[in-house]
Amino acid sequence: MATRSDSKLNRLQQELPEGLLVDAGWLEAHGYSSALRSQYVRAGWLDNPARRVYRRSRTPLTWQQAVISLQT
């Protein structure tokens, strides 16, 4: 199970550019369940700046990142 979860984490790091926002629907569509998202937030791999919104970063969110996220 840990290997499967680790490979999903590696895939997430490749698919989600650091700092960009995605919603829970995007993560669900890519195979990340609610429980796995919660686990990633607790571990610090994902940030949860708003309800059902996630990003991969430890730096403050900028308005430019929000705009780019909306455009993609």
Short mmCIF file of N, CA and C in Angstrom, two decimals:
data_model
loop_
_atom_site.label_atom_id
_atom_site.label_comp_id
_atom_site.label_asym_id
_atom_site.label_seq_id
_atom_site.Cartn_x
_atom_site.Cartn_y
_atom_site.Cartn_z
N MET A 1 0.82 -1.20 0.00
CA MET A 1 0.00 0.00 0.00
C MET A 1 0.86 1.26 0.00
N ALA A 2 1.95 1.24 0.75
CA ALA A 2 2.81 2.42 0.82
C ALA A 2 3.43 2.71 -0.54
N THR A 3 3.79 1.67 -1.29
CA THR A 3 4.38 1.87 -2.61
C THR A 3 3.38 2.52 -3.54
N ARG A 4 2.13 2.08 -3.50
CA ARG A 4 1.10 2.67 -4.35
C ARG A 4 0.89 4.14 -4.00
N SER A 5 0.84 4.44 -2.70
CA SER A 5 0.66 5.81 -2.25
C SER A 5 1.87 6.67 -2.63
N ASP A 6 3.07 6.11 -2.51
CA ASP A 6 4.28 6.84 -2.88
C ASP A 6 4.29 7.15 -4.37
N SER A 7 3.85 6.19 -5.20
CA SER A 7 3.84 6.44 -6.63
C SER A 7 2.81 7.51 -6.99
N LYS A 8 1.70 7.55 -6.26
CA LYS A 8 0.71 8.60 -6.49
C LYS A 8 1.28 9.96 -6.09
N LEU A 9 2.04 10.00 -5.03
CA LEU A 9 2.67 11.25 -4.60
C LEU A 9 3.67 11.72 -5.65
N ASN A 10 4.45 10.81 -6.18
CA ASN A 10 5.39 11.17 -7.25
C ASN A 10 4.65 11.69 -8.47
N ARG A 11 3.56 11.02 -8.82
CA ARG A 11 2.76 11.45 -9.97
C ARG A 11 2.16 12.83 -9.73
N LEU A 12 1.71 13.08 -8.50
CA LEU A 12 1.14 14.39 -8.17
C LEU A 12 2.20 15.48 -8.32
N GLN A 13 3.41 15.20 -7.89
CA GLN A 13 4.49 16.19 -8.01
C GLN A 13 4.80 16.49 -9.47
N GLN A 14 4.60 15.53 -10.36
CA GLN A 14 4.84 15.74 -11.78
C GLN A 14 3.67 16.45 -12.46
N GLU A 15 2.44 16.13 -12.06
CA GLU A 15 1.25 16.66 -12.73
C GLU A 15 0.82 18.03 -12.24
N LEU A 16 1.10 18.34 -10.98
CA LEU A 16 0.64 19.60 -10.40
C LEU A 16 1.82 20.53 -10.17
N PRO A 17 1.94 21.57 -11.00
CA PRO A 17 3.04 22.52 -10.80
C PRO A 17 2.96 23.19 -9.43
N GLU A 18 4.09 23.38 -8.82
CA GLU A 18 4.13 23.96 -7.48
C GLU A 18 3.51 25.36 -7.47
N GLY A 19 2.63 25.57 -6.52
CA GLY A 19 2.00 26.88 -6.33
C GLY A 19 0.66 27.03 -7.00
N LEU A 20 0.35 26.23 -8.02
CA LEU A 20 -0.93 26.37 -8.70
C LEU A 20 -2.05 25.69 -7.91
N LEU A 21 -3.24 26.24 -8.03
CA LEU A 21 -4.41 25.73 -7.32
C LEU A 21 -5.16 24.72 -8.16
N VAL A 22 -5.68 23.69 -7.50
CA VAL A 22 -6.60 22.74 -8.13
C VAL A 22 -7.73 22.49 -7.15
N ASP A 23 -8.87 22.09 -7.68
CA ASP A 23 -9.98 21.78 -6.79
C ASP A 23 -10.03 20.28 -6.51
N ALA A 24 -10.89 19.92 -5.59
CA ALA A 24 -11.03 18.52 -5.20
C ALA A 24 -11.48 17.67 -6.38
N GLY A 25 -12.29 18.23 -7.27
CA GLY A 25 -12.75 17.50 -8.45
C GLY A 25 -11.60 17.09 -9.36
N TRP A 26 -10.63 18.00 -9.54
CA TRP A 26 -9.46 17.68 -10.36
C TRP A 26 -8.68 16.54 -9.72
N LEU A 27 -8.48 16.62 -8.41
CA LEU A 27 -7.74 15.57 -7.72
C LEU A 27 -8.50 14.24 -7.76
N GLU A 28 -9.82 14.28 -7.59
CA GLU A 28 -10.65 13.06 -7.68
C GLU A 28 -10.49 12.44 -9.06
N ALA A 29 -10.57 13.26 -10.10
CA ALA A 29 -10.46 12.77 -11.47
C ALA A 29 -9.10 12.13 -11.75
N HIS A 30 -8.09 12.53 -11.01
CA HIS A 30 -6.75 11.98 -11.17
C HIS A 30 -6.45 10.87 -10.16
N GLY A 31 -7.46 10.43 -9.43
CA GLY A 31 -7.31 9.26 -8.57
C GLY A 31 -6.93 9.53 -7.13
N TYR A 32 -7.11 10.76 -6.66
CA TYR A 32 -6.76 11.09 -5.28
C TYR A 32 -8.04 11.21 -4.45
N SER A 33 -8.28 10.24 -3.63
CA SER A 33 -9.50 10.21 -2.81
C SER A 33 -9.45 11.27 -1.72
N SER A 34 -10.57 11.48 -1.10
CA SER A 34 -10.66 12.45 -0.01
C SER A 34 -9.71 12.08 1.14
N ALA A 35 -9.66 10.80 1.45
CA ALA A 35 -8.77 10.34 2.53
C ALA A 35 -7.30 10.58 2.18
N LEU A 36 -6.95 10.33 0.93
CA LEU A 36 -5.56 10.54 0.51
C LEU A 36 -5.21 12.02 0.50
N ARG A 37 -6.15 12.85 0.07
CA ARG A 37 -5.92 14.30 0.10
C ARG A 37 -5.70 14.77 1.54
N SER A 38 -6.51 14.28 2.45
CA SER A 38 -6.36 14.64 3.87
C SER A 38 -5.01 14.20 4.40
N GLN A 39 -4.59 13.02 4.01
CA GLN A 39 -3.29 12.50 4.43
C GLN A 39 -2.16 13.39 3.90
N TYR A 40 -2.25 13.83 2.65
CA TYR A 40 -1.23 14.69 2.06
C TYR A 40 -1.21 16.06 2.73
N VAL A 41 -2.36 16.56 3.11
CA VAL A 41 -2.41 17.85 3.82
C VAL A 41 -1.76 17.72 5.19
N ARG A 42 -2.09 16.66 5.92
CA ARG A 42 -1.49 16.44 7.24
C ARG A 42 0.02 16.28 7.15
N ALA A 43 0.49 15.61 6.10
CA ALA A 43 1.93 15.37 5.94
C ALA A 43 2.67 16.60 5.40
N GLY A 44 1.91 17.60 4.92
CA GLY A 44 2.55 18.80 4.40
C GLY A 44 2.84 18.77 2.91
N TRP A 45 2.41 17.73 2.21
CA TRP A 45 2.64 17.65 0.76
C TRP A 45 1.68 18.56 0.00
N LEU A 46 0.48 18.78 0.55
CA LEU A 46 -0.50 19.67 -0.05
C LEU A 46 -0.90 20.73 0.96
N ASP A 47 -1.21 21.90 0.46
CA ASP A 47 -1.76 22.98 1.27
C ASP A 47 -3.23 23.09 0.92
N ASN A 48 -4.04 23.47 1.88
CA ASN A 48 -5.49 23.57 1.69
C ASN A 48 -5.92 25.00 2.01
N PRO A 49 -5.71 25.96 1.06
CA PRO A 49 -6.00 27.37 1.35
C PRO A 49 -7.48 27.70 1.48
N ALA A 50 -8.35 26.89 0.90
CA ALA A 50 -9.79 27.10 0.99
C ALA A 50 -10.47 25.74 0.90
N ARG A 51 -11.73 25.71 1.26
CA ARG A 51 -12.47 24.45 1.24
C ARG A 51 -12.47 23.87 -0.18
N ARG A 52 -12.02 22.60 -0.29
CA ARG A 52 -11.97 21.86 -1.55
C ARG A 52 -11.01 22.47 -2.58
N VAL A 53 -10.05 23.25 -2.11
CA VAL A 53 -9.02 23.83 -2.98
C VAL A 53 -7.67 23.43 -2.39
N TYR A 54 -6.77 22.99 -3.29
CA TYR A 54 -5.47 22.49 -2.85
C TYR A 54 -4.37 23.07 -3.72
N ARG A 55 -3.17 23.08 -3.16
CA ARG A 55 -1.98 23.48 -3.91
C ARG A 55 -0.77 22.80 -3.32
N ARG A 56 0.26 22.68 -4.11
CA ARG A 56 1.50 22.04 -3.70
C ARG A 56 2.55 23.13 -3.53
N SER A 57 2.65 23.66 -2.32
CA SER A 57 3.62 24.72 -2.07
C SER A 57 3.67 25.05 -0.59
N ARG A 58 4.77 25.60 -0.19
CA ARG A 58 4.90 26.08 1.19
C ARG A 58 5.11 27.58 1.23
N THR A 59 5.02 28.22 0.09
CA THR A 59 5.18 29.67 0.02
C THR A 59 3.80 30.31 0.00
N PRO A 60 3.71 31.57 0.37
CA PRO A 60 2.41 32.25 0.35
C PRO A 60 1.81 32.29 -1.07
N LEU A 61 0.51 32.19 -1.14
CA LEU A 61 -0.21 32.24 -2.40
C LEU A 61 -0.21 33.67 -2.94
N THR A 62 0.10 33.82 -4.21
CA THR A 62 0.07 35.13 -4.84
C THR A 62 -1.14 35.23 -5.77
N TRP A 63 -1.53 36.45 -6.10
CA TRP A 63 -2.66 36.61 -6.99
C TRP A 63 -2.33 36.10 -8.39
N GLN A 64 -1.05 36.14 -8.78
CA GLN A 64 -0.65 35.64 -10.09
C GLN A 64 -0.87 34.14 -10.19
N GLN A 65 -0.55 33.42 -9.12
CA GLN A 65 -0.78 31.97 -9.11
C GLN A 65 -2.27 31.65 -9.20
N ALA A 66 -3.09 32.44 -8.53
CA ALA A 66 -4.54 32.22 -8.60
C ALA A 66 -5.06 32.45 -9.99
N VAL A 67 -4.60 33.50 -10.65
CA VAL A 67 -5.05 33.80 -12.02
C VAL A 67 -4.60 32.70 -12.99
N ILE A 68 -3.35 32.30 -12.90
CA ILE A 68 -2.84 31.24 -13.79
C ILE A 68 -3.62 29.95 -13.55
N SER A 69 -3.94 29.64 -12.31
CA SER A 69 -4.71 28.44 -11.99
C SER A 69 -6.09 28.49 -12.63
N LEU A 70 -6.73 29.64 -12.58
CA LEU A 70 -8.05 29.78 -13.18
C LEU A 70 -7.97 29.65 -14.70
N GLN A 71 -6.89 30.10 -15.29
CA GLN A 71 -6.76 30.05 -16.74
C GLN A 71 -6.47 28.65 -17.25
N THR A 72 -5.90 27.80 -16.41
CA THR A 72 -5.57 26.45 -16.85
C THR A 72 -6.53 25.47 -16.38
#
